[in-house]
């Protein structure tokens, strides 16, 4: 018997989930749900039906876990609470500041309906969060540092694209090597925003746009760029497509602590990802397995990665895990 | 109300636990138990009583969690099952091959008595095991590599000390940088034992011992050294004390996988520890918190790190964790 998975929303993340499910023998994709016209949605493998999102209520008995692949800004705040009343769900809600509010809304919907909903799954929030927790629980006297990159930041790329005169753009976030080295050395440096990351923008100009004006508009943009050392490089449309269409990302969580008479102890977690959405999707699929098991076990309501024992993510039995991986 | 901790066995690990408890405000050390004469046991802080191990049954109501700090070879196989019938326990049993048998013995003792016993806690087994699990659950198509070091290996140091003509010795395990780099690059190399680690021995000779004979006895020792490139450096008693009395260790768990159309995804967990026993002790103390909470929750029996949700390790509430660390 396989775990029957549905995908709600078919963008980069939905495609990644479709692909990840094919790597997991205990899971089966049974349907994709989209707000687009189903005939316009072309799946990677194309061997499951695409349905209208509005028809999803007809599938409550056909799906064990629904993976929500919509965005955190507009889709999930509505879909998370609505769908977790009818399905076990996993999502990648990543607006850190709104997590408590979102958790409460999903919990209020899932729990009374006996559904299990794991929110904010992925690598940050997600695996990075777990490592921040392990770090401070194990080394209470210390400091935690999160560095992101080198990676393409979707939010910052969008911000650059909104600048008048910009036709296309990507933005990479890059950790400052010297800052990473200082943290790894076991010291606890106080690092400003500017000291931790730099930002690199690759921009295609609209015809007739003034490069200097565009550059100034970018590097002085509040919240996004003013607090960073930002470089802007103008490239052609062809270069943008050829050299900047991949979506790499990654980063580090470093806990630097002291024990005993001042012994330095450094814990580091790092990811180097060729495809950010495919990796996030792979994490979502592993947590779908946990959502299914928790629900089988009667554990309803909203959960986060902090509530999920590692063993629930693996297809192996507890006895095999102890024998093979402990 | 604090969690009342007892320490069973007072060597390097017991000292580390005493020290770690002082970093955790929600915990309190209430007693140390030793097979030695209590008057001969000198504590780091010395503000709790030392009792005879034989008297430990008198303290079942005074201790919430007993941390077993004995060795895996001779102490824990007996103490684990015996003590988990009367106390919630945490231990660092690290004989990988005997974990299933030990788990069964502790479970058979703890469960019918309503006690919770978390076995094989530390960094390997322990945090490294968790990362091996996360790696293969999230990236099913890939390979996992564990490297140890640079670090002092107790078992190998003991083996060198047993060679005739050796008065004192330490052995360091060192990952081969080229092998680590190849794994980090996202490839899946097949690595032999010799390609992954080298071993460095620092040896003080007995008077009159033949250096060449000692060296040959070490580098050809089956199981311990024949499969490795081993160097032997002769030093003086003073140099051994001055330069080799710290107990550093660490290592890496790297999961290298592929998603989608062959995108490389690399997850890496690494530890760089000035004091191996103090770090292991810090992990034990965090899991003592989890043992206490699981027991309060009625979850009795043997557990491993795979069964423990990350949130149980932190003194913070679930709501604070979501707000601050997710």
XYZ file of C-alpha atoms in Angstrom:
652
model
C 0.000 0.000 0.000
C 1.417 3.352 -1.036
C 0.826 6.818 0.387
C -1.404 8.667 -2.073
C -0.210 12.227 -2.674
C -1.989 15.178 -4.269
C -0.290 18.373 -5.447
C -2.129 21.697 -5.013
C -0.541 24.291 -7.299
C 1.766 23.414 -10.149
C 4.724 25.803 -10.442
C 8.417 25.130 -9.758
C 7.609 23.560 -6.406
C 4.783 21.395 -7.763
C 7.042 20.122 -10.537
C 9.708 19.364 -7.928
C 7.203 17.388 -5.853
C 6.100 15.386 -8.904
C 9.739 14.560 -9.580
C 10.566 13.736 -5.925
C 7.609 11.364 -5.570
C 9.049 9.256 -8.392
C 12.144 8.719 -6.187
C 10.069 7.318 -3.294
C 8.644 3.847 -3.810
C 6.187 4.042 -0.945
C 4.425 7.041 -2.511
C 2.178 7.564 -5.465
C 1.026 10.787 -7.108
C -2.721 10.586 -7.704
C -3.572 14.051 -9.003
C -2.539 17.645 -9.570
C -4.868 20.557 -8.780
C -4.511 23.918 -10.467
C -6.397 27.180 -10.767
C -5.395 27.233 -14.405
C -7.359 25.441 -17.089
C -6.290 21.792 -16.541
C -5.659 21.381 -20.267
C -3.023 24.117 -20.123
C -1.060 22.399 -17.333
C 1.703 20.235 -18.767
C 3.110 17.790 -16.229
C 6.705 16.530 -16.274
C 5.609 12.904 -16.569
C 2.006 13.473 -17.462
C 0.701 10.175 -16.177
C -1.785 11.551 -13.633
C -4.863 13.697 -14.209
C -4.898 17.467 -13.675
C -8.049 18.770 -12.004
C -9.530 22.173 -11.306
C -8.666 23.448 -7.841
C -12.383 24.131 -7.352
C -13.131 20.397 -7.651
C -10.659 19.346 -4.952
C -13.417 18.568 -2.413
C -14.362 15.551 -4.532
C -11.015 13.931 -3.780
C -10.955 13.832 0.011
C -11.071 10.020 0.015
C -8.567 9.570 -2.790
C -5.687 11.484 -1.222
C -3.721 10.656 1.929
C -1.619 13.823 1.965
C -2.021 17.001 -0.065
C 1.193 18.942 -0.673
C 0.463 22.660 -0.963
C 2.801 24.179 -3.527
C 1.403 27.714 -3.630
C 3.213 30.872 -2.554
C 3.385 32.201 0.995
C 2.228 35.680 0.116
C -1.080 35.130 -1.613
C -1.878 31.422 -1.831
C -1.092 29.704 1.460
C -2.704 32.160 3.910
C -6.007 31.208 2.293
C -5.350 27.639 1.083
C -3.598 26.352 4.220
C -6.563 26.831 6.567
C -9.142 25.983 3.871
C -7.553 22.722 2.688
C -6.343 21.412 6.061
C -9.988 21.086 7.103
C -10.361 18.309 4.516
C -6.870 16.905 3.900
C -3.657 16.097 5.713
C -1.345 18.772 4.352
C 2.293 19.776 4.096
C 3.328 23.266 3.009
C 6.364 25.511 2.763
C 4.939 28.689 4.316
C 8.042 30.855 4.685
C 6.982 34.291 5.895
C 8.881 33.952 9.192
C 7.127 36.851 10.939
C 3.662 35.471 10.225
C 4.314 31.862 11.294
C 2.492 32.103 14.684
C -0.629 33.529 13.044
C -0.554 31.005 10.202
C 0.047 28.107 12.618
C -2.988 29.146 14.678
C -5.231 29.408 11.606
C -4.185 26.001 10.255
C -4.427 24.367 13.682
C -7.955 25.723 14.190
C -8.933 24.195 10.896
C -7.094 20.847 10.978
C -7.486 19.753 14.585
C -11.295 19.659 14.902
C -11.429 17.793 11.597
C -8.892 15.171 12.648
C -6.379 16.234 9.998
C -2.619 16.628 10.364
C -0.980 19.693 8.804
C 2.791 20.229 8.822
C 3.562 23.858 8.031
C 6.721 25.739 7.052
C 8.584 22.724 5.686
C 11.656 23.134 3.497
C 15.187 24.192 4.302
C 14.640 27.675 5.743
C 12.237 27.519 7.458
C 12.761 23.793 7.909
C 16.110 22.024 8.102
C 17.918 25.252 9.019
C 15.381 25.863 11.810
C 15.999 22.381 13.219
C 19.726 23.053 13.269
C 19.252 26.406 14.995
C 17.260 24.525 17.633
C 19.754 21.657 18.055
C 22.554 24.222 18.280
C 21.139 26.275 21.109
C 19.695 23.267 23.001
C 23.032 21.440 22.995
C 25.331 24.440 23.415
C 23.336 26.910 25.548
C 26.329 29.237 25.881
C 27.058 30.374 22.369
C 25.788 32.165 19.306
C 23.980 30.999 16.163
C 24.743 32.358 12.714
C 22.739 31.750 9.541
C 24.313 32.551 6.184
C 22.439 32.170 2.890
C 23.902 31.542 -0.530
C 25.475 31.552 -2.878
C 21.971 31.570 -4.197
C 19.353 33.145 -6.335
C 16.887 35.087 -4.200
C 13.423 35.158 -5.723
C 12.174 38.067 -3.612
C 15.168 40.270 -4.355
C 15.122 39.371 -8.050
C 11.465 40.442 -8.157
C 12.336 43.722 -6.424
C 14.982 44.493 -9.041
C 12.545 43.661 -11.843
C 10.120 46.274 -10.503
C 12.698 49.088 -10.989
C 11.717 51.278 -13.979
C 14.015 50.618 -16.933
C 14.662 46.973 -15.960
C 13.546 44.383 -18.486
C 14.867 41.310 -16.698
C 17.051 40.575 -13.695
C 18.353 38.051 -11.198
C 19.859 38.674 -7.767
C 22.345 36.433 -5.985
C 22.916 36.509 -2.227
C 26.515 35.691 -1.312
C 27.935 35.021 2.155
C 31.100 36.999 2.908
C 33.870 34.351 3.167
C 35.762 36.247 5.858
C 32.670 36.404 8.077
C 32.012 32.671 7.638
C 35.644 31.902 8.505
C 35.515 34.026 11.648
C 32.409 32.212 12.855
C 33.848 28.772 12.006
C 36.970 29.559 14.012
C 34.944 29.311 17.224
C 34.774 33.019 18.021
C 31.468 34.877 18.478
C 31.823 37.936 16.260
C 29.093 40.582 16.181
C 28.360 40.843 12.479
C 26.375 43.605 10.822
C 24.061 42.851 7.905
C 26.671 44.330 5.553
C 29.439 42.151 6.975
C 27.515 38.901 6.492
C 26.285 39.001 2.889
C 26.845 40.803 -0.393
C 24.289 41.047 -3.196
C 25.002 40.685 -6.907
C 22.460 41.814 -9.483
C 22.521 40.885 -13.184
C 20.238 43.237 -15.076
C 18.889 43.488 -18.634
C 17.912 47.082 -19.409
C 14.863 48.256 -21.323
C 15.783 50.020 -24.517
C 16.739 53.621 -23.775
C 17.000 53.137 -19.992
C 19.765 55.034 -18.203
C 22.133 52.485 -16.607
C 23.359 54.851 -13.896
C 19.817 55.713 -12.816
C 18.796 52.056 -12.726
C 21.870 51.167 -10.707
C 21.218 53.926 -8.164
C 17.578 52.914 -7.839
C 18.662 49.376 -7.028
C 21.520 49.943 -4.591
C 19.575 52.543 -2.580
C 16.360 50.488 -2.350
C 15.267 50.390 1.321
C 14.938 46.986 3.063
C 16.269 45.129 0.027
C 19.646 46.693 -0.777
C 20.643 49.793 1.228
C 22.143 47.769 4.076
C 24.290 45.643 1.745
C 27.230 46.049 -0.564
C 25.492 45.504 -3.874
C 26.989 45.143 -7.335
C 24.976 45.662 -10.518
C 26.170 44.107 -13.786
C 24.343 44.819 -17.035
C 23.956 41.867 -19.353
C 22.042 40.987 -22.511
C 18.756 39.115 -22.672
C 20.655 36.154 -24.152
C 23.170 36.119 -21.310
C 20.360 36.230 -18.773
C 18.749 33.156 -20.315
C 21.968 31.296 -20.931
C 23.833 31.932 -17.674
C 21.165 32.704 -15.064
C 18.179 30.418 -15.500
C 19.255 27.812 -12.914
C 18.042 28.242 -9.350
C 20.983 27.364 -7.113
C 20.912 28.162 -3.411
C 22.150 26.974 -0.056
C 23.838 28.332 3.006
C 25.066 27.544 6.488
C 23.781 27.414 10.040
C 26.686 27.596 12.457
C 26.415 27.250 16.229
C 29.551 28.312 18.007
C 29.578 27.518 21.709
C 31.741 26.986 24.767
C 31.723 24.145 27.267
C 33.677 23.438 30.452
C 36.610 25.743 30.985
C 36.140 27.503 27.660
C 36.498 24.709 25.128
C 35.247 25.844 21.703
C 32.636 23.601 20.081
C 31.403 24.349 16.561
C 28.373 22.699 14.925
C 27.774 23.467 11.271
C 25.009 22.528 8.872
C 25.347 23.426 5.233
C 23.485 22.943 1.986
C 24.789 23.363 -1.555
C 21.846 23.075 -3.905
C 21.829 23.091 -7.700
C 18.064 23.456 -7.622
C 16.433 25.231 -4.713
C 12.830 24.323 -5.637
C 13.656 20.657 -6.288
C 15.369 20.372 -2.901
C 12.517 22.095 -1.067
C 10.136 19.711 -2.812
C 12.195 16.726 -1.695
C 11.915 17.921 1.898
C 8.143 18.395 1.493
C 7.758 14.832 0.222
C 9.708 13.339 3.164
C 7.502 15.294 5.582
C 4.387 14.099 3.732
C 5.372 10.609 4.895
C 5.501 11.939 8.478
C 2.117 13.678 8.113
C 0.562 10.437 6.951
C 1.992 8.454 9.855
C 1.090 11.037 12.477
C -2.450 11.082 11.190
C -2.661 7.283 11.217
C -1.520 7.605 14.811
C -4.317 10.031 15.654
C -2.089 13.080 16.036
C -4.181 15.835 14.489
C -3.616 19.588 14.232
C -0.879 21.888 12.966
C 2.735 20.777 13.406
C 6.116 22.156 12.440
C 9.433 20.426 11.776
C 10.174 20.873 15.498
C 7.378 18.399 16.311
C 8.487 15.649 13.936
C 10.771 12.868 15.178
C 13.445 12.162 12.521
C 12.412 8.500 12.174
C 8.993 9.503 10.829
C 10.668 10.825 7.661
C 12.214 7.543 6.594
C 10.493 4.696 4.769
C 12.549 2.273 6.872
C 11.230 0.636 10.023
C 12.466 1.814 13.422
C 14.351 -1.474 13.843
C 16.087 -1.116 10.474
C 16.999 2.492 11.233
C 18.605 1.483 14.524
C 20.499 -1.315 12.809
C 21.614 0.538 9.696
C 21.940 4.218 10.543
C 22.443 4.681 14.270
C 10.529 23.425 39.088
C 13.736 22.021 37.736
C 14.530 18.630 36.227
C 16.524 16.687 38.815
C 19.494 14.890 37.270
C 21.689 12.110 38.641
C 25.034 11.055 37.181
C 25.969 7.350 37.226
C 29.722 7.016 36.706
C 32.147 9.878 37.108
C 34.869 9.895 34.451
C 35.369 12.340 31.572
C 31.746 12.018 30.537
C 30.395 12.431 34.064
C 32.501 15.561 34.563
C 31.182 16.886 31.248
C 27.597 16.271 32.350
C 28.190 18.070 35.642
C 29.571 21.014 33.711
C 26.785 21.001 31.096
C 24.032 20.952 33.722
C 25.365 24.231 35.089
C 24.639 25.774 31.659
C 20.966 24.755 31.761
C 18.758 26.699 34.144
C 15.890 24.253 34.061
C 18.101 21.448 35.392
C 19.679 20.641 38.697
C 22.305 18.044 39.578
C 21.176 16.187 42.703
C 23.821 13.499 43.062
C 26.709 11.557 41.589
C 26.960 7.767 41.883
C 30.261 5.955 41.660
C 31.692 2.497 42.208
C 34.716 4.140 43.762
C 34.849 5.156 47.389
C 32.715 8.358 47.398
C 35.385 10.190 49.379
C 37.861 9.629 46.567
C 35.611 11.194 43.925
C 36.423 14.868 43.495
C 33.713 16.768 41.649
C 34.369 19.809 39.468
C 32.059 22.001 41.531
C 31.661 19.745 44.513
C 28.329 21.067 45.653
C 26.358 17.822 45.434
C 26.855 14.578 47.337
C 28.660 11.564 45.908
C 27.026 8.233 46.719
C 27.958 4.614 46.312
C 26.545 3.096 43.156
C 25.175 0.270 45.280
C 22.936 2.729 47.148
C 21.316 4.131 44.009
C 17.986 2.352 44.620
C 17.396 4.705 47.548
C 17.179 7.644 45.164
C 14.417 6.609 42.784
C 12.146 9.390 44.017
C 14.842 12.040 44.128
C 15.939 11.817 40.496
C 13.932 12.619 37.362
C 16.562 11.445 34.873
C 19.707 9.433 35.477
C 22.504 10.019 32.963
C 24.597 6.880 32.532
C 28.213 7.892 31.997
C 29.824 4.446 31.968
C 31.583 2.803 29.044
C 29.884 0.817 26.297
C 32.093 -2.216 26.622
C 31.771 -3.212 30.263
C 29.458 -0.808 32.100
C 26.394 -0.072 29.992
C 25.448 -3.602 28.886
C 24.783 -4.306 32.556
C 23.837 -0.859 33.918
C 21.495 0.149 31.082
C 18.972 -2.652 31.596
C 19.428 -2.675 35.389
C 18.979 1.055 35.986
C 16.254 1.724 33.398
C 13.928 -0.462 35.474
C 14.036 2.201 38.198
C 14.972 5.475 36.515
C 14.419 7.389 33.312
C 17.835 7.146 31.693
C 19.993 8.587 28.933
C 23.198 6.888 27.814
C 25.834 7.039 25.096
C 26.030 3.345 24.183
C 28.202 3.416 21.066
C 28.938 -0.161 20.023
C 27.112 0.200 16.691
C 26.875 -3.527 15.977
C 25.257 -4.297 19.330
C 22.635 -1.544 19.294
C 19.663 -3.814 18.402
C 20.464 -6.204 21.243
C 21.059 -3.385 23.749
C 17.880 -1.598 22.679
C 15.852 -4.774 23.251
C 17.361 -5.341 26.708
C 16.733 -1.756 27.843
C 13.223 -1.710 26.375
C 12.314 -4.929 28.159
C 13.414 -3.335 31.400
C 12.103 0.226 31.048
C 8.711 -0.284 29.400
C 6.987 -2.516 31.974
C 8.232 -0.178 34.702
C 6.896 2.954 33.021
C 10.383 4.414 32.540
C 11.794 6.194 29.483
C 15.319 5.310 28.356
C 17.047 7.095 25.483
C 20.029 5.054 24.317
C 23.024 5.765 22.086
C 22.942 9.548 22.532
C 25.918 11.703 21.578
C 27.308 12.704 18.208
C 28.091 9.319 16.632
C 25.858 7.533 17.343
C 23.556 10.507 17.814
C 23.665 13.721 15.821
C 25.566 12.055 12.971
C 22.961 9.273 12.870
C 20.150 11.836 12.595
C 21.918 13.476 9.686
C 22.460 10.148 7.921
C 18.702 9.608 8.281
C 17.675 13.098 7.096
C 20.066 12.721 4.155
C 18.684 9.495 2.774
C 15.040 10.342 3.557
C 15.232 13.658 1.718
C 17.552 12.614 -1.116
C 16.701 8.950 -1.766
C 18.956 8.845 -4.838
C 22.429 9.480 -3.520
C 25.191 8.324 -1.220
C 26.076 9.094 2.394
C 29.647 9.573 3.593
C 30.806 9.824 7.195
C 34.290 11.170 7.924
C 35.726 11.355 11.440
C 38.364 13.735 12.718
C 40.647 15.345 13.030
C 40.290 13.707 16.402
C 41.745 11.645 19.137
C 40.422 8.100 18.985
C 40.265 6.463 22.394
C 39.994 2.906 21.090
C 42.944 3.245 18.719
C 45.046 5.017 21.338
C 44.397 2.105 23.698
C 45.410 -0.373 20.986
C 48.735 1.411 20.474
C 49.340 1.472 24.237
C 49.028 -2.319 24.332
C 51.986 -2.746 21.923
C 55.064 -4.043 23.811
C 57.631 -1.279 24.217
C 55.030 1.516 24.265
C 54.906 3.581 27.443
C 52.304 6.118 26.324
C 50.510 7.018 23.088
C 47.724 8.893 21.375
C 46.214 8.253 17.976
C 44.539 10.833 15.757
C 42.115 9.952 12.973
C 42.337 12.379 10.067
C 39.988 12.639 7.082
C 41.789 12.798 3.739
C 41.104 16.313 2.395
C 40.992 15.188 -1.229
C 38.322 12.572 -0.445
C 36.218 15.137 1.436
C 36.518 17.569 -1.472
C 35.434 14.954 -3.995
C 32.342 14.116 -1.956
C 31.490 17.787 -1.410
C 31.690 18.430 -5.149
C 28.474 16.459 -5.626
C 30.017 13.330 -7.135
C 29.524 9.855 -5.623
C 33.048 8.443 -5.417
C 33.631 4.871 -4.225
C 36.173 5.387 -1.455
C 38.230 2.648 0.164
C 39.022 2.760 3.871
C 42.545 3.900 3.007
C 41.282 6.718 0.803
C 39.000 8.183 3.485
C 41.172 8.485 6.603
C 44.785 8.465 7.689
C 45.979 7.647 11.210
C 48.703 9.494 13.118
C 50.262 7.944 16.213
C 52.391 9.814 18.755
C 54.284 7.303 20.861
C 56.465 7.436 23.968
C 58.805 4.402 24.064
C 59.723 2.339 27.090
C 63.422 2.549 27.857
C 65.336 0.194 25.607
C 62.449 -0.483 23.221
C 63.287 -0.827 19.531
C 61.551 1.982 17.604
C 61.443 0.102 14.311
C 59.860 -2.968 15.907
C 57.262 -0.862 17.697
C 56.444 0.986 14.500
C 55.993 -2.244 12.541
C 53.819 -3.723 15.277
C 51.547 -0.695 15.070
C 51.208 -0.203 11.326
C 50.554 -3.902 10.673
C 47.995 -4.341 13.461
C 44.905 -6.017 11.998
C 41.508 -4.213 12.184
C 43.095 -1.110 13.687
C 45.854 -0.036 11.289
C 46.609 -2.405 8.366
C 43.927 -0.884 6.134
C 45.163 2.677 6.708
C 48.150 4.822 5.900
C 49.553 5.220 9.397
C 52.374 7.435 10.595
C 54.215 6.857 13.870
C 56.084 9.726 15.526
C 58.152 9.142 18.646
C 57.955 11.832 21.284
C 58.970 12.340 24.895
C 56.756 11.883 27.953
C 56.780 15.668 28.412
C 55.653 16.294 24.829
C 52.846 13.771 25.221
C 51.545 15.599 28.292
C 52.093 19.080 26.909
C 50.826 18.671 23.353
C 48.431 15.720 23.410
C 46.276 15.811 26.528
C 43.318 17.612 24.948
C 40.538 15.484 23.457
C 39.540 17.179 20.223
C 37.331 15.414 17.707
C 34.722 16.019 15.072
C 33.917 15.030 11.538
C 31.414 15.285 8.719
C 28.314 13.537 7.458
C 27.779 14.359 3.812
C 24.780 13.309 1.750
C 25.286 13.822 -1.950
C 22.172 13.300 -4.038
C 20.487 14.045 -7.338
C 17.027 15.419 -8.013
C 15.051 16.115 -11.191
C 17.125 15.928 -14.344
C 20.359 15.326 -12.470
C 20.702 18.416 -10.290
C 23.356 17.879 -7.608
C 22.225 18.529 -4.017
C 24.717 18.315 -1.165
C 23.783 18.276 2.545
C 26.647 18.458 5.019
C 26.758 18.280 8.797
C 30.031 18.926 10.550
C 31.383 19.180 14.075
C 34.653 20.713 15.209
C 35.058 19.928 18.891
C 37.791 21.059 21.260
C 36.523 18.563 23.825
C 34.855 15.387 22.630
C 33.615 14.250 26.092
C 32.250 17.687 26.991
C 30.312 17.863 23.741
C 28.926 14.346 24.118
C 27.882 15.296 27.648
C 26.112 18.401 26.371
C 24.126 16.242 23.967
C 23.264 13.817 26.784
C 21.956 16.660 28.931
C 19.716 18.028 26.146
C 18.278 14.533 25.624
C 17.734 14.185 29.392
C 15.234 17.023 28.991
C 13.481 15.028 26.270
C 13.486 11.859 28.398
C 11.830 13.748 31.232
C 9.133 15.200 28.969
C 8.407 11.920 27.199
C 8.021 10.213 30.552
C 5.704 12.943 31.823
C 3.743 12.282 28.656
C 3.488 8.567 29.409
C 5.844 7.452 26.634
C 7.765 4.623 28.263
C 10.361 2.203 26.882
C 13.640 2.450 25.018
C 14.059 5.253 22.481
C 16.839 6.480 20.237
C 17.558 9.924 18.804
C 15.411 8.883 15.810
C 12.328 8.868 18.059
C 12.859 12.300 19.594
C 11.203 15.352 18.025
C 13.700 18.257 17.980
C 11.425 20.512 20.031
C 11.683 18.186 23.036
C 15.369 19.127 23.414
C 14.801 22.821 23.966
C 13.787 24.513 27.206
C 11.654 26.902 25.142
C 7.923 26.420 24.624
C 6.657 25.218 21.252
C 5.134 28.652 20.629
C 8.429 30.419 21.387
C 10.335 28.004 19.159
C 7.982 28.714 16.262
C 8.286 32.434 16.814
C 12.033 32.627 17.407
C 13.712 29.785 15.528
C 11.490 28.606 12.672
